[in-house]
Coordinates of C-alpha atoms and ligand atoms in Angstrom, one line a residue:
G1 CA -21.1 -10.0 7.7
S2 CA -25.0 -9.9 7.2
D3 CA -25.2 -7.0 9.8
G4 CA -22.6 -4.8 7.9
P5 CA -23.2 -1.0 7.3
A6 CA -26.7 -0.4 6.6
E7 CA -26.4 3.3 5.2
R8 CA -27.3 3.2 1.2
V9 CA -25.6 6.6 0.4
R10 CA -22.1 6.0 0.2
V11 CA -19.2 8.9 0.7
D12 CA -15.7 8.8 1.5
Q13 CA -16.4 8.4 5.2
V14 CA -12.9 10.9 6.0
G15 CA -13.9 13.6 3.6
Y16 CA -13.1 15.6 0.8
L17 CA -10.7 18.4 -0.1
P18 CA -12.3 21.7 -0.7
S19 CA -10.6 21.9 -4.0
A20 CA -11.3 18.6 -5.3
P21 CA -14.5 16.8 -7.1
K22 CA -17.3 15.4 -4.4
R23 CA -19.7 12.8 -5.2
A24 CA -21.6 10.1 -3.6
V25 CA -22.9 6.8 -4.4
V26 CA -26.5 5.8 -3.9
A27 CA -27.6 2.2 -4.0
V28 CA -30.8 2.6 -5.6
E29 CA -31.2 -1.2 -6.2
T30 CA -29.2 -4.0 -4.8
D31 CA -29.7 -7.6 -5.1
R32 CA -31.9 -7.4 -2.1
S33 CA -33.9 -4.2 -2.5
T34 CA -34.8 -1.1 -4.0
I35 CA -35.2 1.9 -3.0
E36 CA -36.7 5.4 -4.5
A37 CA -34.4 8.4 -4.9
E38 CA -34.3 11.1 -7.4
R39 CA -32.2 13.7 -5.7
F40 CA -30.0 14.8 -3.4
A41 CA -29.4 17.4 -0.4
V42 CA -26.1 17.9 1.4
R43 CA -26.8 18.8 5.0
E44 CA -24.2 20.3 7.6
C45 CA -24.4 18.1 10.5
G46 CA -25.9 20.1 13.7
P47 CA -28.2 22.6 12.4
G48 CA -29.0 20.6 9.6
D49 CA -29.0 23.5 7.0
V50 CA -29.0 22.3 3.4
V51 CA -26.0 23.5 1.4
R52 CA -26.1 21.9 -1.9
S53 CA -29.0 20.0 -3.7
G54 CA -29.7 18.7 -7.1
A55 CA -31.0 15.7 -9.1
L56 CA -29.1 12.3 -8.6
S57 CA -27.5 11.1 -11.9
D58 CA -29.0 8.8 -14.1
P59 CA -28.6 5.2 -13.0
V60 CA -25.6 3.0 -13.6
D61 CA -25.6 -0.6 -13.3
D62 CA -22.6 -1.7 -11.3
P63 CA -22.2 -5.6 -12.2
D64 CA -19.4 -6.2 -9.6
A65 CA -21.5 -4.9 -6.7
A66 CA -24.9 -6.4 -8.2
E67 CA -26.1 -3.0 -7.8
T68 CA -27.7 0.0 -9.7
V69 CA -26.2 3.0 -8.6
R70 CA -26.9 7.1 -8.7
R71 CA -24.5 9.3 -8.3
A72 CA -24.8 13.0 -6.2
D73 CA -22.1 15.6 -7.4
F74 CA -21.5 18.2 -4.9
S75 CA -18.2 19.2 -6.4
T76 CA -19.0 22.6 -5.9
L77 CA -19.2 22.6 -2.2
S78 CA -15.6 23.8 -0.8
E79 CA -16.9 25.5 2.6
P80 CA -15.3 23.5 5.6
G81 CA -17.6 21.7 7.6
E82 CA -19.2 18.4 8.6
Y83 CA -21.8 17.0 6.3
R84 CA -24.0 14.4 5.2
V85 CA -25.7 13.1 2.1
A86 CA -29.6 12.5 2.0
V87 CA -31.4 11.2 -0.7
G88 CA -35.3 10.8 -1.6
R89 CA -37.7 12.4 -3.7
G90 CA -39.7 16.1 -3.9
V91 CA -37.9 19.4 -3.4
T92 CA -39.2 21.9 -0.9
D93 CA -38.5 25.9 -1.0
D94 CA -35.0 26.0 1.0
G95 CA -33.9 23.2 -1.2
D96 CA -34.3 20.2 0.8
L97 CA -36.1 17.0 0.2
Q98 CA -39.4 16.5 0.6
A99 CA -39.2 12.9 1.3
V100 CA -36.0 11.3 2.7
T101 CA -35.1 7.7 1.7
A102 CA -31.7 7.4 2.6
E103 CA -28.7 9.1 4.5
S104 CA -24.9 8.8 4.5
V105 CA -22.7 8.8 7.6
P106 CA -20.9 12.2 8.2
F107 CA -17.9 13.3 6.7
R108 CA -15.6 16.5 6.3
V109 CA -14.8 19.0 3.9
G110 CA -11.1 20.7 4.8
T111 CA -8.1 21.4 3.4
D112 CA -6.6 18.9 6.4
A113 CA -9.3 16.1 5.9
Y114 CA -6.6 13.2 5.5
D115 CA -3.9 14.8 7.8
G116 CA -5.2 12.1 10.3
V117 CA -4.9 9.5 8.1
L118 CA -1.6 10.1 6.7
A119 CA -0.2 10.2 10.6
D120 CA -1.8 7.1 11.4
A121 CA -0.8 5.0 8.2
V122 CA 3.2 6.2 8.6
R123 CA 3.1 5.6 12.2
L124 CA 1.9 2.3 11.9
Y125 CA 5.0 1.3 10.3
T126 CA 6.8 2.6 13.6
L127 CA 3.9 0.5 15.8
K128 CA 5.0 -2.7 13.7
R129 CA 9.2 -2.3 14.0
S130 CA 10.1 -5.5 15.3
N131 CA 12.7 -6.2 18.0
T132 CA 11.6 -2.9 19.4
A133 CA 10.1 -1.8 22.7
I134 CA 7.1 0.4 21.7
D135 CA 5.5 3.2 24.5
D136 CA 2.8 4.9 22.2
P137 CA 1.1 7.5 23.9
V138 CA -1.2 7.9 21.0
T139 CA -2.9 4.0 20.9
G140 CA -1.6 3.4 24.2
L141 CA 0.2 0.2 22.5
D142 CA 3.0 -0.6 25.3
V143 CA 5.3 -3.5 24.1
P144 CA 8.8 -4.7 25.3
A145 CA 11.0 -5.6 22.4
G146 CA 10.1 -8.8 21.2
H147 CA 11.7 -11.5 18.7
T148 CA 15.2 -10.7 20.4
Q149 CA 16.2 -14.0 18.6
D150 CA 16.4 -12.3 15.4
A151 CA 19.6 -11.1 16.4
R152 CA 21.0 -14.7 16.2
A153 CA 18.7 -16.4 13.7
A154 CA 19.8 -19.9 12.1
M155 CA 20.0 -20.6 8.5
Y156 CA 17.2 -22.8 7.0
F157 CA 18.5 -25.7 5.1
G158 CA 15.1 -27.8 4.4
D159 CA 13.5 -31.1 6.1
E160 CA 17.1 -32.1 6.3
F161 CA 17.4 -29.9 9.1
R162 CA 21.0 -29.8 9.7
D163 CA 22.5 -26.6 12.0
D164 CA 25.6 -25.3 10.4
G165 CA 26.1 -23.1 13.3
E166 CA 25.8 -20.0 11.6
R167 CA 24.0 -17.2 13.0
L168 CA 23.3 -13.9 11.2
D169 CA 21.9 -10.7 12.8
V170 CA 18.6 -9.8 11.2
S171 CA 17.5 -7.6 13.7
G172 CA 14.8 -4.3 13.0
G173 CA 12.5 -4.0 10.2
W174 CA 9.0 -3.8 10.3
Y175 CA 6.8 -6.9 10.9
D176 CA 5.1 -7.6 7.2
A177 CA 1.5 -7.8 8.1
G178 CA -0.8 -9.5 10.8
D179 CA 2.2 -12.2 11.1
Y180 CA 5.7 -11.8 12.5
G181 CA 7.5 -12.6 9.5
K182 CA 9.9 -10.4 7.6
Y183 CA 10.0 -10.6 3.8
V184 CA 12.3 -8.9 1.4
P185 CA 10.2 -8.2 -1.4
P186 CA 7.4 -6.9 0.2
A187 CA 10.1 -4.7 1.8
A188 CA 11.8 -3.5 -0.8
V189 CA 8.7 -2.5 -2.7
T190 CA 7.1 -0.7 0.1
V191 CA 10.2 1.3 0.6
G192 CA 10.4 1.9 -3.1
Q193 CA 7.0 3.3 -3.2
L194 CA 7.0 5.5 0.0
L195 CA 10.4 7.3 -1.3
L196 CA 8.7 7.7 -4.6
A197 CA 6.1 9.5 -2.7
Y198 CA 8.8 11.8 -1.3
E199 CA 10.4 11.9 -4.5
Q200 CA 7.3 13.5 -6.0
Y201 CA 5.7 15.3 -3.1
P202 CA 8.5 16.4 -0.6
S203 CA 6.5 19.3 0.4
A204 CA 3.8 16.9 2.0
F205 CA 6.2 15.2 4.2
E206 CA 7.8 16.8 7.4
A207 CA 9.8 16.0 10.5
G208 CA 7.2 15.7 13.4
Q209 CA 4.2 15.5 11.2
C210 CA 2.9 11.9 12.5
D211 CA 4.2 12.1 16.1
L212 CA 6.2 8.7 15.8
P213 CA 7.1 7.4 19.1
V214 CA 10.6 6.8 18.4
E215 CA 12.1 8.4 20.9
A216 CA 10.3 6.1 23.8
S217 CA 11.6 3.1 21.6
G218 CA 15.1 4.4 21.8
V219 CA 15.2 4.9 18.2
E220 CA 16.9 8.0 17.2
G221 CA 14.7 10.1 14.9
S222 CA 17.4 12.5 13.5
V223 CA 20.5 11.8 11.5
T224 CA 24.0 13.4 12.6
D225 CA 26.4 13.9 9.8
G226 CA 29.6 15.9 10.9
E227 CA 28.9 19.0 12.8
D228 CA 25.3 19.2 11.5
A229 CA 22.1 17.5 12.4
F230 CA 19.5 17.4 9.9
E231 CA 15.9 16.4 10.9
L232 CA 14.7 13.8 8.8
P233 CA 11.1 14.1 7.6
D234 CA 9.1 11.2 9.6
L235 CA 8.7 9.1 6.4
L236 CA 11.9 9.2 5.8
V237 CA 12.8 8.3 9.4
E238 CA 10.5 5.0 8.7
A239 CA 11.9 4.0 5.7
K240 CA 15.4 4.2 6.9
F241 CA 14.4 1.7 9.5
E242 CA 13.3 -0.6 7.1
L243 CA 16.3 -0.2 4.6
E244 CA 18.7 -0.7 7.7
W245 CA 17.2 -4.2 7.9
L246 CA 17.2 -4.9 4.3
E247 CA 21.0 -4.0 4.8
R248 CA 21.2 -7.0 7.2
M249 CA 19.7 -9.7 4.4
Q250 CA 21.9 -8.9 2.0
R251 CA 25.0 -11.6 1.5
E252 CA 28.8 -10.6 1.0
D253 CA 28.0 -11.8 -2.9
G254 CA 25.5 -9.0 -3.1
A255 CA 22.5 -11.6 -3.4
L256 CA 19.4 -11.1 -1.0
Y257 CA 18.2 -13.6 1.3
H258 CA 14.5 -14.3 1.3
K259 CA 13.0 -13.8 4.6
V260 CA 12.8 -14.1 8.2
A261 CA 10.2 -16.2 10.3
A262 CA 9.7 -19.4 12.4
R263 CA 9.0 -22.8 11.1
E264 CA 5.1 -22.7 12.6
W265 CA 2.6 -19.9 12.6
P266 CA 2.3 -18.2 16.2
A267 CA -1.3 -18.2 17.4
I268 CA -3.3 -14.9 16.5
D269 CA -3.6 -13.7 19.9
E270 CA 0.5 -14.0 20.4
A271 CA 2.0 -10.6 21.6
P272 CA 5.4 -10.4 20.1
T273 CA 7.3 -11.4 23.3
D274 CA 4.7 -14.5 23.3
D275 CA 6.7 -15.6 20.5
D276 CA 10.0 -17.3 21.2
R277 CA 10.3 -19.7 18.3
E278 CA 13.5 -20.1 16.9
R279 CA 13.7 -17.8 14.0
F280 CA 15.5 -18.8 10.6
V281 CA 16.7 -17.5 7.5
Y282 CA 15.1 -18.6 4.0
G283 CA 16.1 -18.9 0.8
L284 CA 17.4 -16.5 -1.6
S285 CA 15.8 -14.8 -4.5
T286 CA 16.8 -12.8 -7.7
F287 CA 13.9 -10.8 -7.8
G288 CA 14.3 -9.5 -4.1
T289 CA 17.6 -8.9 -4.9
A290 CA 16.8 -6.8 -8.0
Q291 CA 13.9 -5.1 -5.9
Y292 CA 16.7 -4.2 -2.9
A293 CA 19.1 -2.8 -5.6
A294 CA 16.3 -0.7 -7.2
A295 CA 14.9 0.6 -3.3
M296 CA 18.8 0.9 -2.3
A297 CA 19.3 2.8 -5.5
M298 CA 16.3 5.3 -4.7
A299 CA 18.0 5.9 -1.1
A300 CA 21.2 6.6 -2.4
R301 CA 19.5 10.0 -3.9
V302 CA 16.6 10.6 -1.4
Y303 CA 18.9 10.4 1.4
A304 CA 22.0 12.0 -0.2
E305 CA 21.4 15.5 1.3
R306 CA 20.0 14.8 4.9
A307 CA 21.8 11.7 5.6
P308 CA 25.0 11.5 3.2
E309 CA 26.8 8.5 4.8
F310 CA 23.9 6.4 4.6
A311 CA 23.1 7.3 1.0
E312 CA 26.5 6.6 0.1
R313 CA 26.4 3.0 1.9
A314 CA 22.9 2.4 0.0
L315 CA 24.7 3.1 -3.6
E316 CA 27.4 0.8 -2.7
H317 CA 24.6 -2.0 -1.9
A318 CA 22.5 -1.3 -4.8
R319 CA 25.7 -1.6 -6.9
G320 CA 26.7 -4.9 -5.0
A321 CA 23.2 -6.3 -5.7
H322 CA 23.3 -5.6 -9.4
A323 CA 26.5 -6.9 -10.0
Y324 CA 25.1 -10.3 -8.7
L325 CA 22.4 -10.0 -11.0
E326 CA 24.6 -9.5 -13.9
S327 CA 27.3 -12.6 -12.8
N328 CA 23.6 -14.3 -12.1
P329 CA 21.7 -13.9 -15.3
D330 CA 19.1 -16.7 -14.7
P331 CA 16.0 -16.2 -12.2
E332 CA 16.4 -17.9 -9.1
F333 CA 13.9 -18.3 -6.5
R334 CA 15.4 -20.8 -3.7
F335 CA 13.2 -23.1 -2.1
D336 CA 13.8 -25.3 0.8
E337 CA 11.0 -27.8 1.4
G338 CA 9.0 -26.5 4.2
Q339 CA 10.0 -23.1 4.5
D340 CA 6.6 -21.9 4.3
D341 CA 5.4 -23.8 7.1
G342 CA 5.1 -20.9 9.3
S343 CA 5.5 -17.7 6.7
G344 CA 4.0 -16.7 3.7
P345 CA 5.5 -17.5 0.5
Y346 CA 5.9 -14.5 -1.6
R347 CA 7.2 -16.5 -4.5
K348 CA 8.1 -15.7 -7.8
D349 CA 10.2 -17.7 -10.2
T350 CA 11.0 -14.8 -12.9
D351 CA 12.4 -11.2 -12.4
R352 CA 12.8 -9.6 -15.7
E353 CA 10.4 -6.7 -14.3
E354 CA 12.7 -6.2 -11.3
R355 CA 15.8 -6.2 -12.8
F356 CA 14.3 -3.9 -15.2
W357 CA 13.7 -1.7 -12.2
A358 CA 16.8 -2.2 -10.4
T359 CA 18.6 -0.8 -13.2
A360 CA 16.8 2.0 -14.2
E361 CA 17.1 3.2 -10.7
L362 CA 20.8 2.8 -10.6
L363 CA 20.9 4.6 -14.2
K364 CA 18.9 7.5 -12.7
T365 CA 21.0 7.6 -9.7
T366 CA 24.6 7.2 -11.2
G367 CA 23.9 8.2 -15.0
D368 CA 26.5 5.4 -15.7
T369 CA 25.9 4.4 -19.0
R370 CA 26.4 0.6 -18.6
Y371 CA 23.2 0.5 -16.8
A372 CA 21.7 1.7 -20.0
D373 CA 23.6 -1.0 -21.7
Y374 CA 22.0 -3.9 -19.6
L375 CA 18.7 -2.4 -20.3
E376 CA 19.4 -2.4 -23.9
V377 CA 21.0 -5.8 -24.2
R378 CA 18.7 -7.8 -22.1
F379 CA 15.3 -5.9 -21.7
A380 CA 14.9 -4.0 -24.7
D381 CA 11.3 -5.7 -25.1
L382 CA 10.1 -4.3 -22.0
F383 CA 10.1 -0.2 -23.1
D384 CA 7.4 -1.6 -25.1
A385 CA 5.4 -3.2 -22.4
E386 CA 2.3 -1.4 -21.2
A387 CA 2.3 0.7 -18.0
R388 CA 0.9 -1.9 -15.0
A389 CA -0.1 -0.9 -11.3
P390 CA 2.9 -1.6 -9.1
V391 CA 2.6 -4.8 -6.6
W392 CA 5.0 -7.0 -4.7
D393 CA 5.2 -9.5 -7.8
D394 CA 5.3 -6.7 -10.4
T395 CA 7.5 -3.7 -10.4
L396 CA 8.1 -3.1 -13.8
S397 CA 6.4 0.3 -13.9
L398 CA 8.4 1.7 -11.3
G399 CA 11.2 0.7 -13.6
Q400 CA 9.7 2.2 -16.5
W401 CA 9.0 5.6 -14.5
A402 CA 12.6 5.8 -13.3
Y403 CA 13.9 5.3 -16.8
L404 CA 11.8 8.2 -18.2
T405 CA 12.7 10.3 -15.6
A406 CA 16.3 9.5 -15.4
D407 CA 18.9 12.5 -17.1
A408 CA 20.4 9.7 -19.1
A409 CA 17.5 8.1 -20.6
D410 CA 17.4 7.9 -24.4
D411 CA 14.7 10.3 -25.3
A412 CA 12.9 8.2 -27.7
R413 CA 12.4 5.5 -25.2
A414 CA 11.8 7.8 -22.7
D415 CA 9.0 9.4 -25.0
R416 CA 7.4 6.0 -25.5
L417 CA 7.4 5.5 -21.7
E418 CA 5.8 8.4 -21.1
S419 CA 2.5 7.6 -23.9
A420 CA 2.6 4.3 -22.0
F421 CA 2.0 6.1 -19.1
V422 CA -0.6 8.6 -20.5
D423 CA -2.2 5.8 -22.5
Y424 CA -2.6 3.5 -19.4
A425 CA -4.4 6.7 -17.4
D426 CA -6.9 7.4 -20.4
D427 CA -7.9 3.8 -20.3
L428 CA -8.3 3.6 -16.4
V429 CA -10.1 6.9 -16.3
A430 CA -12.5 5.8 -19.0
A431 CA -13.1 2.5 -16.8
I432 CA -13.4 4.6 -13.6
E433 CA -16.0 6.9 -15.0
A434 CA -17.7 3.6 -16.2
D435 CA -17.8 2.3 -12.9
G436 CA -20.7 3.0 -10.4
Y437 CA -18.2 3.6 -7.6
R438 CA -15.5 5.0 -9.5
C439 CA -13.6 2.1 -8.5
A440 CA -10.4 1.1 -10.5
L441 CA -10.8 -2.5 -10.1
D442 CA -11.7 -4.9 -13.0
T443 CA -14.0 -7.7 -11.9
E444 CA -11.1 -10.1 -11.9
D445 CA -9.2 -7.5 -9.7
Y446 CA -11.3 -8.1 -6.5
H447 CA -8.9 -10.8 -5.4
W448 CA -6.7 -10.7 -2.3
A449 CA -5.6 -7.3 -1.3
S450 CA -7.7 -5.6 -4.0
T451 CA -8.1 -2.4 -1.9
K452 CA -4.2 -1.9 -2.3
L453 CA -4.2 -2.4 -6.0
A454 CA -6.8 0.2 -6.5
L455 CA -4.6 2.5 -4.4
S456 CA -2.0 1.5 -6.7
K457 CA -3.6 2.0 -10.0
G458 CA -4.4 5.3 -8.5
S459 CA -0.8 6.3 -8.0
L460 CA -0.3 5.5 -11.4
L461 CA -2.8 8.1 -12.5
L462 CA -1.1 10.5 -10.5
L463 CA 2.3 9.7 -12.3
A464 CA 0.4 9.9 -15.6
N465 CA -0.5 13.4 -14.2
A466 CA 2.9 14.3 -13.8
I467 CA 3.6 13.8 -17.2
D468 CA 0.7 15.1 -18.7
S469 CA -1.5 17.2 -16.4
D470 CA -4.8 16.4 -16.5
A471 CA -7.5 16.9 -13.8
R472 CA -9.3 13.6 -14.7
Y473 CA -6.6 12.0 -13.7
V474 CA -6.0 13.8 -10.5
A475 CA -9.9 12.8 -9.6
G476 CA -9.8 9.2 -10.8
A477 CA -7.2 8.8 -8.3
L478 CA -8.8 10.5 -5.8
D479 CA -11.7 8.0 -6.6
Q480 CA -9.6 5.1 -5.1
L481 CA -8.7 7.1 -2.4
H482 CA -12.6 7.8 -1.4
Y483 CA -13.1 3.8 -2.1
A484 CA -10.3 2.7 0.4
L485 CA -12.1 5.4 3.0
G486 CA -15.5 4.0 2.5
R487 CA -17.0 5.2 -0.4
T488 CA -17.6 1.0 -1.3
P489 CA -20.4 -1.1 -2.0
T490 CA -20.0 -2.8 1.4
G491 CA -20.4 0.5 3.2
Y492 CA -17.1 -0.4 5.0
S493 CA -14.2 1.8 5.0
Y494 CA -11.1 -0.6 4.5
V495 CA -8.7 1.5 6.7
T496 CA -8.4 0.9 10.5
G497 CA -9.8 3.7 12.8
Q498 CA -10.8 5.9 9.5
G499 CA -14.8 6.9 9.2
T500 CA -17.8 5.5 10.8
H501 CA -17.5 2.1 9.8
P502 CA -13.5 1.1 9.9
P503 CA -12.7 -2.9 9.9
R504 CA -12.7 -3.5 14.1
N505 CA -11.5 -6.9 13.8
P506 CA -8.4 -6.9 11.4
H507 CA -6.8 -10.2 11.3
D508 CA -3.4 -8.9 13.3
R509 CA -1.5 -10.5 16.1
L510 CA -0.4 -7.4 17.2
V511 CA -3.9 -5.9 17.7
E512 CA -5.1 -9.6 19.3
G513 CA -1.8 -10.1 21.2
T514 CA -1.9 -6.7 23.1
G515 CA -5.7 -5.7 22.8
T516 CA -4.8 -2.2 21.3
D517 CA -6.5 -0.9 18.2
L518 CA -4.1 0.1 15.8
P519 CA -5.7 2.9 13.3
G520 CA -4.1 3.3 9.8
M521 CA -4.3 -0.2 8.5
V522 CA -5.2 -0.7 5.2
V523 CA -7.0 -4.1 4.9
G524 CA -7.2 -6.5 1.8
G525 CA -10.9 -5.7 1.2
A526 CA -13.2 -7.8 -1.1
N527 CA -11.7 -11.3 -2.0
R528 CA -14.1 -13.0 -4.7
N529 CA -11.3 -16.1 -4.3
G530 CA -12.4 -16.6 -0.7
D531 CA -8.7 -17.6 0.0
D532 CA -9.7 -18.6 3.8
E533 CA -12.4 -20.2 5.1
T534 CA -14.3 -17.3 7.2
V535 CA -14.5 -15.0 4.0
A536 CA -15.2 -18.5 1.7
E537 CA -18.2 -19.2 4.0
Y538 CA -19.8 -15.8 3.7
I539 CA -19.4 -16.1 0.1
A540 CA -21.1 -19.1 0.1
E541 CA -23.9 -18.0 2.3
T542 CA -24.7 -15.1 1.1
D543 CA -24.0 -15.5 -2.8
A544 CA -21.8 -12.4 -2.8
P545 CA -21.0 -10.3 -6.0
P546 CA -17.1 -9.8 -6.1
A547 CA -17.2 -6.3 -4.7
K548 CA -18.8 -7.8 -1.7
C549 CA -17.0 -10.5 -0.7
Y550 CA -15.4 -9.0 2.5
V551 CA -15.9 -9.7 6.2
D552 CA -14.8 -7.9 9.2
A553 CA -13.7 -10.9 10.6
T554 CA -10.4 -11.4 12.8
E555 CA -10.2 -15.2 11.2
S556 CA -10.3 -13.8 7.5
Y557 CA -6.5 -13.1 6.7
S558 CA -7.4 -13.1 2.8
A559 CA -9.9 -10.0 3.3
N560 CA -8.9 -8.6 6.6
E561 CA -5.4 -8.2 7.0
W562 CA -2.8 -5.6 7.0
A563 CA 0.3 -5.7 5.0
I564 CA 3.2 -3.2 4.5
D565 CA 2.7 -2.9 1.1
Y566 CA -0.9 -1.8 1.3
T567 CA -0.4 1.1 3.2
A568 CA 2.4 2.1 0.4
P569 CA 0.1 3.2 -2.3
I570 CA -2.4 5.3 0.1
V571 CA 0.8 7.2 1.4
F572 CA 1.4 8.1 -2.3
L573 CA -2.0 9.3 -2.6
L574 CA -2.4 11.1 0.3
G575 CA 1.1 12.8 -0.2
H576 CA -0.5 14.0 -3.6
A577 CA -3.3 15.0 -1.5
R578 CA -1.6 17.1 0.6
T579 CA 0.1 19.1 -1.7
M580 CA -3.7 20.1 -2.9
G581 CA -4.6 21.0 0.5
D582 CA -1.6 23.2 0.5
A583 CA -2.7 25.0 -2.7
Ligands
LIG601 O1 -0.4 -9.8 0.0 C1 0.0 -11.2 -0.5 C2 -0.8 -11.7 -1.4 O2 -0.5 -10.8 -2.8 C3 -0.7 -13.1 -1.8 O3 -1.7 -13.4 -2.5 C4 -1.1 -14.0 -0.4 C5 -0.7 -15.3 -0.7 O4 0.6 -15.7 -1.0 O5 0.2 -13.5 0.3 C6 -0.1 -11.9 0.5 O6 1.0 -12.0 1.4 C7 0.7 -12.6 2.8 C8 2.2 -13.1 3.3 O7 2.3 -14.1 2.5 C9 2.4 -13.2 4.4 N1 2.1 -11.9 5.5 C10 1.0 -11.6 5.4 C11 0.4 -11.1 3.8 C12 -0.5 -10.3 4.0 O8 -1.7 -11.2 4.1

């Protein structure tokens, strides 16, 4: 709260790539106080030599932060090292400042600047595996398999609870977030985004790069096909683990159940093994069924070479889910009274964007024209829709991307979609350049999981860049990474373990229940709607502007919780960054 980070010079607290633009943001005037700053100097940590200096930009108003800011541009600095940015006035003979009024935390410049963030983000999924014993030498997380009751979950039928004796094995998969629920929509969307990251940046992801503690948990990290053993990149090992859980959530008729959880939330300090509540399989949804079909159709491509049997199975699953959608043309979200008592809703009552995504991925994977026909007959209008950042309840742009990259696409349709991505990127870049912090969020975007939304917007800039290469798109995407890693109005980095001021009290049962800090969690971040008491009180007390509605408090599930789908877009951005680092 009020004793948050004090530095008025905000930087990406992890660092910058040598070849990328580098900017610091100085809050010269806030709703509380003003500092004098005309010039900046970038100083090497340790010896303190000034390596770059210059005038700050003209002042820019940032209404989301209720600040006036100036920027320091030191993009030409490419020598690897550790630095700070100081601001103030006057200039000495060696280019230093005569008077320093504020300084940033230290940060690095280097081609490997983000390797640790990427490894932490990916291996976090492993640490969050349900029903799995983890003994992790890196974080010290040491937990026996929890929720073993998932192997025989009961079906939930609402208030008039009647046990029909049916039991389902829904073991596996990752815990969704700081809770122990497992939900189909965020799972499928997360896997979809991770597989897209792999398809776009295959050279960024390797076997062994994240030191996954999979052997310790007894799960195989490589796939054996006949005589040959292929090493899977860590990212694909992890995505496959989630896909294998999703398989268990599919019914015989192709539809997907909605989620697995208990009827009551576990306390915040319950470790996985403490939570022995009975677990249920809840609901069914066509939007989740469609997202599953999309992710499985992608898996059929991505694993085709290295895990061909799995890839074939994935395609069958995708086709089966799609067949269900074809014979059930109306959207359905089956809801039983009481099903949200111990878990999140992830509710969506429409499914057009998801059907579009599923069908486009199947078209891309199979080239089967029946999928093109289905799109033309039912969703022709969505070819003309604007691109929008993918999130769990809107995956249209993932579908548009799949379509425009499909060999079997109609050329005119694909061209139109390419323009939609480029138009989106041009507008977004203009908004980023006008924003004090170069953040992609509009005022109303500072809602639950705003950090994820900024990153997701950044990922669309990178897709636009793949269509029509433009340095501004890449810079704007990296700006969202810089935001997540601490160049924020609050001075916090919104990723645990990264930078000088990361969240130290994330809302997380695995962390609280085991007393282990887990790095690599992207937290929700600023949430102007104050959807939990703790952040709501903070907002009321401080009259915080949208971009400062954040507290680093365990209780704040609407500002300080991680979820699987929050990490997916940062992995995408880091994938791109890694290919830049290589160059
Ligand atoms: O990320 C979800 C966000 O978009 C919703 O607004 C919010 C309220 O429904 O739920 C978030 O998801 C939570 C889920 O329901 C339960 N597990 C924790 C998730 C992150 O807070």
